[in-house]
C-alpha positions as a Python dict, from the first residue, in 0.01 Angstrom:
ca = {
    (1, 'M'): (0, 0, 0),
    (2, 'E'): (-186, -253, -212),
    (3, 'Q'): (-522, -102, -116),
    (4, 'A'): (-395, 249, -192),
    (5, 'D'): (-278, 138, -538),
    (6, 'A'): (-614, -27, -598),
    (7, 'L'): (-798, 289, -498),
    (8, 'T'): (-576, 498, -723),
    (9, 'H'): (-637, 268, -1017),
    (10, 'L'): (-1013, 256, -954),
    (11, 'T'): (-1028, 631, -909),
    (12, 'K'): (-864, 682, -1248),
    (13, 'V'): (-1117, 449, -1406),
    (14, 'L'): (-1404, 644, -1248),
    (15, 'F'): (-1249, 973, -1358),
    (16, 'L'): (-1226, 859, -1719),
    (17, 'L'): (-1576, 711, -1713),
    (18, 'C'): (-1734, 1026, -1572),
    (19, 'W'): (-1542, 1248, -1813),
    (20, 'C'): (-1654, 1042, -2113),
    (21, 'L'): (-2017, 1050, -1999),
    (22, 'L'): (-2010, 1425, -1939),
    (23, 'N'): (-1857, 1497, -2279),
    (24, 'L'): (-2082, 1305, -2512),
    (25, 'P'): (-2069, 1440, -2868),
    (26, 'D'): (-2446, 1417, -2917),
    (27, 'Y'): (-2559, 1617, -2615),
    (28, 'Q'): (-2401, 1808, -2329),
    (29, 'H'): (-2583, 2001, -2060),
    (30, 'P'): (-2479, 2370, -2049),
    (31, 'C'): (-2421, 2357, -1673),
    (32, 'Y'): (-2145, 2098, -1713),
    (33, 'K'): (-1916, 2358, -1871),
    (34, 'H'): (-1937, 2572, -1558),
    (35, 'V'): (-1901, 2287, -1306),
    (36, 'C'): (-1663, 2053, -1490),
    (37, 'S'): (-1482, 2270, -1739),
    (38, 'N'): (-1181, 2036, -1765),
    (39, 'F'): (-1052, 1699, -1649),
    (40, 'A'): (-857, 1846, -1356),
    (41, 'T'): (-1168, 2010, -1211),
    (42, 'L'): (-1357, 1684, -1232),
    (43, 'G'): (-1069, 1503, -1062),
    (44, 'S'): (-1066, 1747, -773),
    (45, 'L'): (-1441, 1704, -724),
    (46, 'L'): (-1415, 1327, -715),
    (47, 'K'): (-1124, 1341, -470),
    (48, 'L'): (-1338, 1549, -233),
    (49, 'A'): (-1600, 1273, -241),
    (50, 'G'): (-1373, 1040, -45),
    (51, 'L'): (-1440, 723, -242),
    (52, 'S'): (-1355, 391, -82),
    (53, 'C'): (-1394, 35, -208),
    (54, 'P'): (-1261, -317, -139),
    (55, 'S'): (-921, -395, -283),
    (56, 'Q'): (-1058, -704, -463),
    (57, 'L'): (-1297, -488, -666),
    (58, 'S'): (-1016, -329, -864),
    (59, 'D'): (-882, -671, -963),
    (60, 'M'): (-1227, -782, -1075),
    (61, 'L'): (-1269, -473, -1291),
    (62, 'S'): (-933, -540, -1454),
    (63, 'M'): (-1022, -900, -1544),
    (64, 'V'): (-1087, -992, -1907),
    (65, 'T'): (-1364, -1236, -1817),
    (66, 'P'): (-1658, -1165, -1584),
    (67, 'P'): (-1598, -1254, -1218),
    (68, 'S'): (-1732, -1583, -1090),
    (69, 'L'): (-1986, -1627, -815),
    (70, 'V'): (-1716, -1737, -573),
    (71, 'Q'): (-1517, -1419, -637),
    (72, 'L'): (-1824, -1203, -581),
    (73, 'K'): (-1899, -1380, -255),
    (74, 'S'): (-1539, -1322, -143),
    (75, 'L'): (-1595, -946, -129),
    (76, 'P'): (-1623, -815, 230),
    (77, 'D'): (-1973, -762, 365),
    (78, 'E'): (-1880, -473, 595),
    (79, 'A'): (-2017, -138, 480),
    (80, 'P'): (-1986, 212, 627),
    (81, 'R'): (-2297, 342, 794),
    (82, 'G'): (-2460, 671, 709),
    (83, 'L'): (-2295, 703, 365),
    (84, 'W'): (-2404, 663, 6),
    (85, 'G'): (-2272, 359, -174),
    (86, 'V'): (-2313, 85, -432),
    (87, 'Y'): (-2390, -262, -301),
    (88, 'L'): (-2410, -610, -450),
    (89, 'L'): (-2634, -888, -317),
    (90, 'V'): (-2602, -1257, -403),
    (91, 'F'): (-2924, -1458, -369),
    (92, 'E'): (-2902, -1836, -346),
    (93, 'K'): (-3187, -2083, -308),
    (94, 'P'): (-3177, -2464, -320),
    (95, 'G'): (-3291, -2593, -656),
    (96, 'C'): (-3266, -2251, -825),
    (97, 'L'): (-2997, -2061, -1010),
    (98, 'P'): (-2823, -1790, -806),
    (99, 'A'): (-2924, -1430, -867),
    (100, 'I'): (-2723, -1109, -831),
    (101, 'Y'): (-2871, -771, -750),
    (102, 'I'): (-2672, -446, -772),
    (103, 'G'): (-2816, -129, -624),
    (104, 'S'): (-2714, 208, -494),
    (105, 'G'): (-2843, 471, -258),
    (106, 'T'): (-2864, 552, 110),
    (107, 'A'): (-3099, 375, 348),
    (108, 'S'): (-3334, 586, 558),
    (109, 'Q'): (-3160, 472, 878),
    (110, 'G'): (-2793, 385, 907),
    (111, 'G'): (-2687, 427, 544),
    (112, 'E'): (-2586, 138, 322),
    (113, 'G'): (-2461, -59, 619),
    (114, 'S'): (-2818, -112, 732),
    (115, 'T'): (-2902, -257, 389),
    (116, 'V'): (-2602, -475, 317),
    (117, 'G'): (-2540, -599, 668),
    (118, 'L'): (-2883, -745, 729),
    (119, 'G'): (-2781, -1097, 627),
    (120, 'F'): (-3109, -1224, 480),
    (121, 'T'): (-3196, -1582, 565),
    (122, 'P'): (-3366, -1814, 312),
    (123, 'E'): (-3693, -1776, 505),
    (124, 'Q'): (-3671, -1398, 484),
    (125, 'L'): (-3594, -1411, 113),
    (126, 'E'): (-3893, -1639, 58),
    (127, 'A'): (-4114, -1400, 254),
    (128, 'I'): (-3990, -1107, 43),
    (129, 'A'): (-4055, -1301, -277),
    (130, 'E'): (-4403, -1401, -160),
    (131, 'E'): (-4486, -1040, -78),
    (132, 'R'): (-4375, -929, -423),
    (133, 'R'): (-4581, -1205, -586),
    (134, 'E'): (-4887, -1097, -387),
    (135, 'R'): (-4841, -735, -495),
    (136, 'E'): (-4802, -848, -855),
    (137, 'R'): (-5116, -1062, -832),
    (138, 'V'): (-5322, -773, -692),
    (139, 'Y'): (-5190, -544, -963),
    (140, 'Q'): (-5265, -796, -1239),
    (141, 'E'): (-5622, -848, -1114),
    (142, 'K'): (-5682, -474, -1100),
    (143, 'Y'): (-5526, -423, -1442),
    (144, 'R'): (-5727, -711, -1593),
    (145, 'K'): (-6053, -577, -1451),
    (146, 'E'): (-5986, -224, -1577),
    (147, 'H'): (-5878, -359, -1916),
    (148, 'L'): (-6194, -568, -1953),
    (149, 'E'): (-6416, -275, -1858),
    (150, 'Y'): (-6236, -46, -2102),
    (151, 'H'): (-6255, -307, -2379),
    (152, 'K'): (-6627, -359, -2314),
    (153, 'E'): (-6701, 14, -2334),
    (154, 'Y'): (-6483, 54, -2642),
    (155, 'R'): (-6651, -238, -2818),
    (156, 'K'): (-6996, -101, -2734),
    (157, 'E'): (-6909, 243, -2869),
    (158, 'H'): (-6749, 90, -3178),
    (159, 'L'): (-7056, -124, -3254),
    (160, 'E'): (-7290, 171, -3208),
    (161, 'Y'): (-7079, 387, -3435),
    (162, 'H'): (-7053, 113, -3698),
    (163, 'K'): (-7429, 53, -3683),
    (164, 'E'): (-7510, 421, -3729),
    (165, 'Y'): (-7252, 451, -4005),
    (166, 'Q'): (-7394, 154, -4198),
    (167, 'K'): (-7747, 286, -4145),
    (168, 'S'): (-7651, 624, -4290),
    (169, 'L'): (-7485, 453, -4586),
    (170, 'R'): (-7793, 246, -4659),
    (171, 'A'): (-8011, 556, -4637),
    (172, 'N'): (-7780, 758, -4864),
    (173, 'P'): (-7564, 505, -5048),
    (174, 'T'): (-7255, 631, -5218),
    (175, 'P'): (-7133, 490, -5550),
    (176, 'E'): (-6848, 316, -5368),
    (177, 'F'): (-7092, 158, -5121),
    (178, 'R'): (-7316, 28, -5401),
    (179, 'A'): (-7021, -106, -5598),
    (180, 'R'): (-6886, -284, -5290),
    (181, 'N'): (-7225, -440, -5215),
    (182, 'N'): (-7260, -558, -5574),
    (183, 'R'): (-6917, -718, -5565),
    (184, 'N'): (-6996, -890, -5237),
    (185, 'N'): (-7332, -1015, -5366),
    (186, 'I'): (-7175, -1160, -5680),
    (187, 'K'): (-6900, -1322, -5477),
    (188, 'Q'): (-7140, -1473, -5223),
    (189, 'Q'): (-7414, -1572, -5468),
    (190, 'P'): (-7317, -1943, -5516),
    (191, 'G'): (-7283, -2007, -5145),
    (192, 'T'): (-7601, -1815, -5065),
    (193, 'K'): (-7803, -2010, -5322),
    (194, 'L'): (-7681, -2344, -5188),
    (195, 'R'): (-7754, -2241, -4830),
    (196, 'Q'): (-8106, -2130, -4924),
    (197, 'Q'): (-8177, -2459, -5102),
    (198, 'Q'): (-8064, -2653, -4796),
    (199, 'A'): (-8283, -2436, -4572),
    (200, 'V'): (-8590, -2509, -4786),
    (201, 'A'): (-8514, -2882, -4796),
    (202, 'N'): (-8452, -2904, -4420),
    (203, 'K'): (-8743, -2667, -4342),
    (204, 'T'): (-8515, -2449, -4131),
    (205, 'Y'): (-8744, -2148, -4175),
    (206, 'Y'): (-9086, -2312, -4182),
    (207, 'C'): (-9434, -2173, -4118),
    (208, 'P'): (-9649, -2455, -3972),
    (209, 'V'): (-9971, -2256, -4017),
    (210, 'C'): (-9935, -2206, -4391),
    (211, 'K'): (-9705, -2506, -4442),
    (212, 'V'): (-9454, -2292, -4628),
    (213, 'A'): (-9073, -2333, -4615),
    (214, 'C'): (-8882, -2008, -4667),
    (215, 'R'): (-8527, -1964, -4791),
    (216, 'D'): (-8400, -1753, -4502),
    (217, 'H'): (-8510, -1573, -4188),
    (218, 'A'): (-8590, -1253, -4377),
    (219, 'G'): (-8822, -1447, -4608),
    (220, 'L'): (-9000, -1600, -4309),
    (221, 'V'): (-9047, -1256, -4154),
    (222, 'R'): (-9193, -1124, -4479),
    (223, 'H'): (-9428, -1422, -4502),
    (224, 'N'): (-9550, -1374, -4144),
    (225, 'N'): (-9644, -1015, -4228),
    (226, 'T'): (-9857, -1105, -4532),
    (227, 'P'): (-10240, -1081, -4515),
    (228, 'K'): (-10270, -1445, -4615),
    (229, 'H'): (-10073, -1558, -4311),
    (230, 'H'): (-10271, -1336, -4075),
    (231, 'K'): (-10602, -1458, -4218),
    (232, 'K'): (-10501, -1821, -4190),
    (233, 'T'): (-10376, -1766, -3836),
    (234, 'L'): (-10712, -1623, -3731),
    (235, 'M'): (-10951, -1843, -3932),
    (236, 'G'): (-10757, -2166, -3985),
    (237, 'D'): (-10739, -2365, -4306),
    (238, 'S'): (-11094, -2277, -4409),
    (239, 'D'): (-11090, -1907, -4469),
    (240, 'Y'): (-11467, -1851, -4503),
    (241, 'I'): (-11710, -2085, -4326),
    (242, 'C'): (-12086, -2089, -4358),
    (243, 'G'): (-12224, -2211, -4027),
    (244, 'P'): (-12583, -2295, -4129),
    (245, 'C'): (-12470, -2487, -4434),
    (246, 'D'): (-12153, -2629, -4274),
    (247, 'I'): (-11951, -2542, -4585),
    (248, 'S'): (-11612, -2370, -4607),
    (249, 'F'): (-11481, -2159, -4891),
    (250, 'K'): (-11132, -2058, -4978),
    (251, 'Y'): (-11213, -1732, -5150),
    (252, 'L'): (-11439, -1448, -5041),
    (253, 'S'): (-11609, -1428, -5379),
    (254, 'A'): (-11719, -1791, -5355),
    (255, 'Y'): (-11848, -1733, -5003),
    (256, 'K'): (-12056, -1433, -5113),
    (257, 'T'): (-12196, -1627, -5408),
    (258, 'H'): (-12299, -1906, -5173),
    (259, 'C'): (-12469, -1662, -4938),
    (260, 'R'): (-12690, -1545, -5228),
    (261, 'S'): (-12776, -1899, -5332),
    (262, 'K'): (-13125, -2050, -5290),
    (263, 'G'): (-13010, -2331, -5061),
    (264, 'H'): (-12839, -2094, -4820),
    (265, 'L'): (-13138, -1863, -4810),
    (266, 'E'): (-13375, -2152, -4739),
    (267, 'R'): (-13160, -2275, -4449),
    (268, 'T'): (-13127, -1931, -4296),
    (269, 'Q'): (-13501, -1852, -4316),
    (270, 'Y'): (-13616, -2152, -4115),
}
């Protein structure tokens, strides 16, 4: 009698819950009006389902406070085989907080009884957890690799696009681009001047051939492309040397004047 009263009470709760969910004010599927047109029709459908549950479950649902772990463990572990159902699993491990898992469905063989009645041992639970951790590790490695490859390709495309965009702006500068560059130059001028002075003092950009210290890398590149640097690289410190007279000249005009001199002509004739 007690179990019948519990089932009646629980059935009423399920009826009301289903009816409230099927009659939401925001949205209602059109098919519900044909299948569950009123509360009596819904009740007859649920009665045909043949619901069954432990008698303690009704008392737990009627409690003001959530049930304790001891009360959940007091529920019977027998379950009908070959039927759909809702099951609750309590996981306990030494040194860890207990965990509760609630699921529903029908197992591929034997119904819910084959799922609930297994009686997992701590070793089996540890094996299940280890398997899940291994799957998660494999997934994370695959996801990390794909993410890095995607980020690398995206960064490459972004840099190429930004480079081409800046190149096009420098070739055809807009008034906004010029104004922004002028503002940046004015803002960075004090720091740039100090950095250039330090580079000259420390000989950061230094040409050992010409013994010239440049302000920055661009200045050193410009210096290396000058005719003076090329000439000094090929001919050394003495730009124009007269072999017979063993005299060097810095300028070409002086070298030509020397070649027309009497002393040079006398040395070259004999």
